[in-house]
Amino acid sequence: MRLTELLDFDSIRIGLAAGNKRQLLQQLGQIAGARLGIDPAVIVDSILEREKLGSTGFGNGVAIPHGKVEGLTAIYAMLVRLAEPVDYKAIDGTKVDLAFLLLSPPDAGAAHLKALAAVSRTVRNAATLEQMRG
C-alpha cells in the first residue's frame, strides 16, 4: 500500500493555524468531515478515543492522528503543515508541524495497519520530511 493511493490531495493544507493539539484535531475533523460528508464531531471523537491510548505524536515533528469511523467505505488520509508547531505530547517531546490524518472504516483491521505503516515509512525518510516542510 502506498500513501499516494490514500492521500486526499485536495485536502492538503499548508500554513494551517492551530494554537494547540485540541484545536488541530478539531480542524482536521472539520476539513475531513466536509470532504467526506460525515459529522466532524464523529471524526474528532474517534481520534480523541485513540489519543486516550497514547499520543499519536510519532516524533520528528510529525503526528499521525487516526481512528475508525462509521460510514466510511474506504481508508482516507490527509496532510496538513502547520503555520506554527504545537505541543502534541509526542514521544520525543518535539512540537508537531506536520500531521497526517488517517481514517478507516470500522472493519478495516489489516488495511488500517497497512495504511499506518505506509504513513510511518514515509515520515521516517528525512529527505521526504524536508520536502514536505519546504
PDB file of C-alpha atoms in Angstrom:
ATOM      1  CA  MET A   1       0.000   0.000   0.000  1.00  0.00           C
ATOM      2  CA  ARG A   2       1.342   3.399  -0.987  1.00  0.00           C
ATOM      3  CA  LEU A   3       0.497   6.659   0.737  1.00  0.00           C
ATOM      4  CA  THR A   4      -0.318   8.277  -2.603  1.00  0.00           C
ATOM      5  CA  GLU A   5      -3.176   5.766  -3.013  1.00  0.00           C
ATOM      6  CA  LEU A   6      -4.782   7.020   0.216  1.00  0.00           C
ATOM      7  CA  LEU A   7      -3.979  10.718   0.318  1.00  0.00           C
ATOM      8  CA  ASP A   8      -6.719  13.229  -0.481  1.00  0.00           C
ATOM      9  CA  PHE A   9      -4.601  15.763  -2.346  1.00  0.00           C
ATOM     10  CA  ASP A  10      -7.453  18.301  -2.374  1.00  0.00           C
ATOM     11  CA  SER A  11      -7.431  18.354   1.435  1.00  0.00           C
ATOM     12  CA  ILE A  12      -3.749  19.165   1.849  1.00  0.00           C
ATOM     13  CA  ARG A  13      -3.412  22.344   3.886  1.00  0.00           C
ATOM     14  CA  ILE A  14      -0.264  24.412   4.237  1.00  0.00           C
ATOM     15  CA  GLY A  15       0.048  27.067   6.911  1.00  0.00           C
ATOM     16  CA  LEU A  16      -2.855  25.774   8.996  1.00  0.00           C
ATOM     17  CA  ALA A  17      -3.157  27.803  12.201  1.00  0.00           C
ATOM     18  CA  ALA A  18      -3.798  25.729  15.313  1.00  0.00           C
ATOM     19  CA  GLY A  19      -2.858  27.008  18.741  1.00  0.00           C
ATOM     20  CA  ASN A  20      -2.759  23.595  20.390  1.00  0.00           C
ATOM     21  CA  LYS A  21      -3.333  19.887  19.877  1.00  0.00           C
ATOM     22  CA  ARG A  22      -7.086  20.055  20.531  1.00  0.00           C
ATOM     23  CA  GLN A  23      -7.558  22.866  18.006  1.00  0.00           C
ATOM     24  CA  LEU A  24      -5.540  20.895  15.453  1.00  0.00           C
ATOM     25  CA  LEU A  25      -7.685  17.799  15.903  1.00  0.00           C
ATOM     26  CA  GLN A  26     -10.854  19.901  15.673  1.00  0.00           C
ATOM     27  CA  GLN A  27      -9.682  21.448  12.409  1.00  0.00           C
ATOM     28  CA  LEU A  28      -8.712  18.057  10.976  1.00  0.00           C
ATOM     29  CA  GLY A  29     -12.209  16.836  11.832  1.00  0.00           C
ATOM     30  CA  GLN A  30     -13.797  19.869  10.154  1.00  0.00           C
ATOM     31  CA  ILE A  31     -11.804  19.502   6.943  1.00  0.00           C
ATOM     32  CA  ALA A  32     -12.249  15.726   6.689  1.00  0.00           C
ATOM     33  CA  GLY A  33     -15.920  15.938   7.655  1.00  0.00           C
ATOM     34  CA  ALA A  34     -16.610  18.429   4.890  1.00  0.00           C
ATOM     35  CA  ARG A  35     -14.779  16.275   2.325  1.00  0.00           C
ATOM     36  CA  LEU A  36     -16.389  13.008   3.429  1.00  0.00           C
ATOM     37  CA  GLY A  37     -19.873  14.207   4.281  1.00  0.00           C
ATOM     38  CA  ILE A  38     -19.504  12.959   7.857  1.00  0.00           C
ATOM     39  CA  ASP A  39     -20.251  14.886  11.040  1.00  0.00           C
ATOM     40  CA  PRO A  40     -16.907  16.380  12.131  1.00  0.00           C
ATOM     41  CA  ALA A  41     -17.733  15.601  15.770  1.00  0.00           C
ATOM     42  CA  VAL A  42     -17.819  11.877  14.949  1.00  0.00           C
ATOM     43  CA  ILE A  43     -14.357  12.127  13.398  1.00  0.00           C
ATOM     44  CA  VAL A  44     -12.927  14.121  16.302  1.00  0.00           C
ATOM     45  CA  ASP A  45     -14.437  11.709  18.848  1.00  0.00           C
ATOM     46  CA  SER A  46     -12.804   8.778  17.051  1.00  0.00           C
ATOM     47  CA  ILE A  47      -9.409  10.494  17.021  1.00  0.00           C
ATOM     48  CA  LEU A  48      -9.666  11.539  20.674  1.00  0.00           C
ATOM     49  CA  GLU A  49     -10.634   7.998  21.671  1.00  0.00           C
ATOM     50  CA  ARG A  50      -7.441   6.747  20.059  1.00  0.00           C
ATOM     51  CA  GLU A  51      -5.390   9.521  21.724  1.00  0.00           C
ATOM     52  CA  LYS A  52      -6.541   8.219  25.127  1.00  0.00           C
ATOM     53  CA  LEU A  53      -4.441   5.110  24.455  1.00  0.00           C
ATOM     54  CA  GLY A  54      -1.335   7.236  23.908  1.00  0.00           C
ATOM     55  CA  SER A  55      -0.163  10.146  21.846  1.00  0.00           C
ATOM     56  CA  THR A  56      -0.046   9.691  18.097  1.00  0.00           C
ATOM     57  CA  GLY A  57       2.845  12.156  18.045  1.00  0.00           C
ATOM     58  CA  PHE A  58       5.212   9.995  16.024  1.00  0.00           C
ATOM     59  CA  GLY A  59       8.369  12.055  16.550  1.00  0.00           C
ATOM     60  CA  ASN A  60      10.464  14.381  14.388  1.00  0.00           C
ATOM     61  CA  GLY A  61       7.641  16.926  14.394  1.00  0.00           C
ATOM     62  CA  VAL A  62       5.081  14.514  12.911  1.00  0.00           C
ATOM     63  CA  ALA A  63       1.727  13.354  14.276  1.00  0.00           C
ATOM     64  CA  ILE A  64      -0.436  10.624  12.810  1.00  0.00           C
ATOM     65  CA  PRO A  65      -3.842  11.017  14.430  1.00  0.00           C
ATOM     66  CA  HIS A  66      -6.056   8.155  13.340  1.00  0.00           C
ATOM     67  CA  GLY A  67      -9.308   6.426  14.049  1.00  0.00           C
ATOM     68  CA  LYS A  68     -12.079   4.254  12.735  1.00  0.00           C
ATOM     69  CA  VAL A  69     -15.257   5.977  11.626  1.00  0.00           C
ATOM     70  CA  GLU A  70     -18.695   4.543  10.884  1.00  0.00           C
ATOM     71  CA  GLY A  71     -19.926   5.426   7.407  1.00  0.00           C
ATOM     72  CA  LEU A  72     -16.545   5.261   5.679  1.00  0.00           C
ATOM     73  CA  THR A  73     -16.234   2.821   2.814  1.00  0.00           C
ATOM     74  CA  ALA A  74     -12.510   3.325   2.205  1.00  0.00           C
ATOM     75  CA  ILE A  75      -9.417   4.490   4.040  1.00  0.00           C
ATOM     76  CA  TYR A  76      -8.952   8.252   3.933  1.00  0.00           C
ATOM     77  CA  ALA A  77      -5.750  10.214   4.539  1.00  0.00           C
ATOM     78  CA  MET A  78      -4.944  13.907   4.549  1.00  0.00           C
ATOM     79  CA  LEU A  79      -1.886  16.002   5.342  1.00  0.00           C
ATOM     80  CA  VAL A  80      -1.508  19.408   6.954  1.00  0.00           C
ATOM     81  CA  ARG A  81       1.544  21.531   7.594  1.00  0.00           C
ATOM     82  CA  LEU A  82       1.046  23.904  10.486  1.00  0.00           C
ATOM     83  CA  ALA A  83       1.902  27.587  10.422  1.00  0.00           C
ATOM     84  CA  GLU A  84       3.487  27.174  13.876  1.00  0.00           C
ATOM     85  CA  PRO A  85       4.368  23.909  15.631  1.00  0.00           C
ATOM     86  CA  VAL A  86       2.140  22.824  18.531  1.00  0.00           C
ATOM     87  CA  ASP A  87       2.844  20.799  21.641  1.00  0.00           C
ATOM     88  CA  TYR A  88       1.342  17.411  20.811  1.00  0.00           C
ATOM     89  CA  LYS A  89       2.859  15.366  23.648  1.00  0.00           C
ATOM     90  CA  ALA A  90       4.873  13.454  21.041  1.00  0.00           C
ATOM     91  CA  ILE A  91       7.011  10.532  22.142  1.00  0.00           C
ATOM     92  CA  ASP A  92      10.214  12.506  21.555  1.00  0.00           C
ATOM     93  CA  GLY A  93       8.872  15.739  23.081  1.00  0.00           C
ATOM     94  CA  THR A  94       9.247  17.616  19.778  1.00  0.00           C
ATOM     95  CA  LYS A  95       6.482  20.008  18.768  1.00  0.00           C
ATOM     96  CA  VAL A  96       4.445  18.922  15.746  1.00  0.00           C
ATOM     97  CA  ASP A  97       4.351  20.836  12.471  1.00  0.00           C
ATOM     98  CA  LEU A  98       3.143  18.031  10.152  1.00  0.00           C
ATOM     99  CA  ALA A  99       0.018  15.970  10.749  1.00  0.00           C
ATOM    100  CA  PHE A 100      -1.306  13.056   8.730  1.00  0.00           C
ATOM    101  CA  LEU A 101      -4.930  12.240   9.492  1.00  0.00           C
ATOM    102  CA  LEU A 102      -5.834   8.633   8.774  1.00  0.00           C
ATOM    103  CA  LEU A 103      -9.429   7.424   8.951  1.00  0.00           C
ATOM    104  CA  SER A 104     -10.654   3.906   8.267  1.00  0.00           C
ATOM    105  CA  PRO A 105     -13.936   2.008   8.212  1.00  0.00           C
ATOM    106  CA  PRO A 106     -14.535   0.062  11.448  1.00  0.00           C
ATOM    107  CA  ASP A 107     -13.918  -3.288   9.735  1.00  0.00           C
ATOM    108  CA  ALA A 108     -10.602  -2.280   8.107  1.00  0.00           C
ATOM    109  CA  GLY A 109      -8.333  -4.062  10.596  1.00  0.00           C
ATOM    110  CA  ALA A 110      -5.364  -5.188   8.491  1.00  0.00           C
ATOM    111  CA  ALA A 111      -5.850  -2.465   5.875  1.00  0.00           C
ATOM    112  CA  HIS A 112      -5.797   0.189   8.627  1.00  0.00           C
ATOM    113  CA  LEU A 113      -2.486  -1.191   9.934  1.00  0.00           C
ATOM    114  CA  LYS A 114      -1.031  -1.273   6.415  1.00  0.00           C
ATOM    115  CA  ALA A 115      -2.069   2.352   5.894  1.00  0.00           C
ATOM    116  CA  LEU A 116      -0.423   3.354   9.190  1.00  0.00           C
ATOM    117  CA  ALA A 117       2.710   1.527   8.082  1.00  0.00           C
ATOM    118  CA  ALA A 118       2.701   3.399   4.756  1.00  0.00           C
ATOM    119  CA  VAL A 119       2.493   6.749   6.537  1.00  0.00           C
ATOM    120  CA  SER A 120       5.158   5.680   9.025  1.00  0.00           C
ATOM    121  CA  ARG A 121       7.572   4.635   6.260  1.00  0.00           C
ATOM    122  CA  THR A 122       7.064   7.960   4.528  1.00  0.00           C
ATOM    123  CA  VAL A 123       7.712  10.111   7.577  1.00  0.00           C
ATOM    124  CA  ARG A 124      10.807   8.154   8.608  1.00  0.00           C
ATOM    125  CA  ASN A 125      12.555   9.384   5.468  1.00  0.00           C
ATOM    126  CA  ALA A 126      14.375  12.617   6.375  1.00  0.00           C
ATOM    127  CA  ALA A 127      14.557  13.812   2.752  1.00  0.00           C
ATOM    128  CA  THR A 128      10.820  13.339   2.288  1.00  0.00           C
ATOM    129  CA  LEU A 129      10.071  15.208   5.509  1.00  0.00           C
ATOM    130  CA  GLU A 130      12.290  18.069   4.372  1.00  0.00           C
ATOM    131  CA  GLN A 131      10.381  18.269   1.086  1.00  0.00           C
ATOM    132  CA  MET A 132       7.044  18.345   2.919  1.00  0.00           C
ATOM    133  CA  ARG A 133       8.267  21.180   5.081  1.00  0.00           C
ATOM    134  CA  GLY A 134       9.699  23.081   2.119  1.00  0.00           C
TER     135      GLY A 134
END
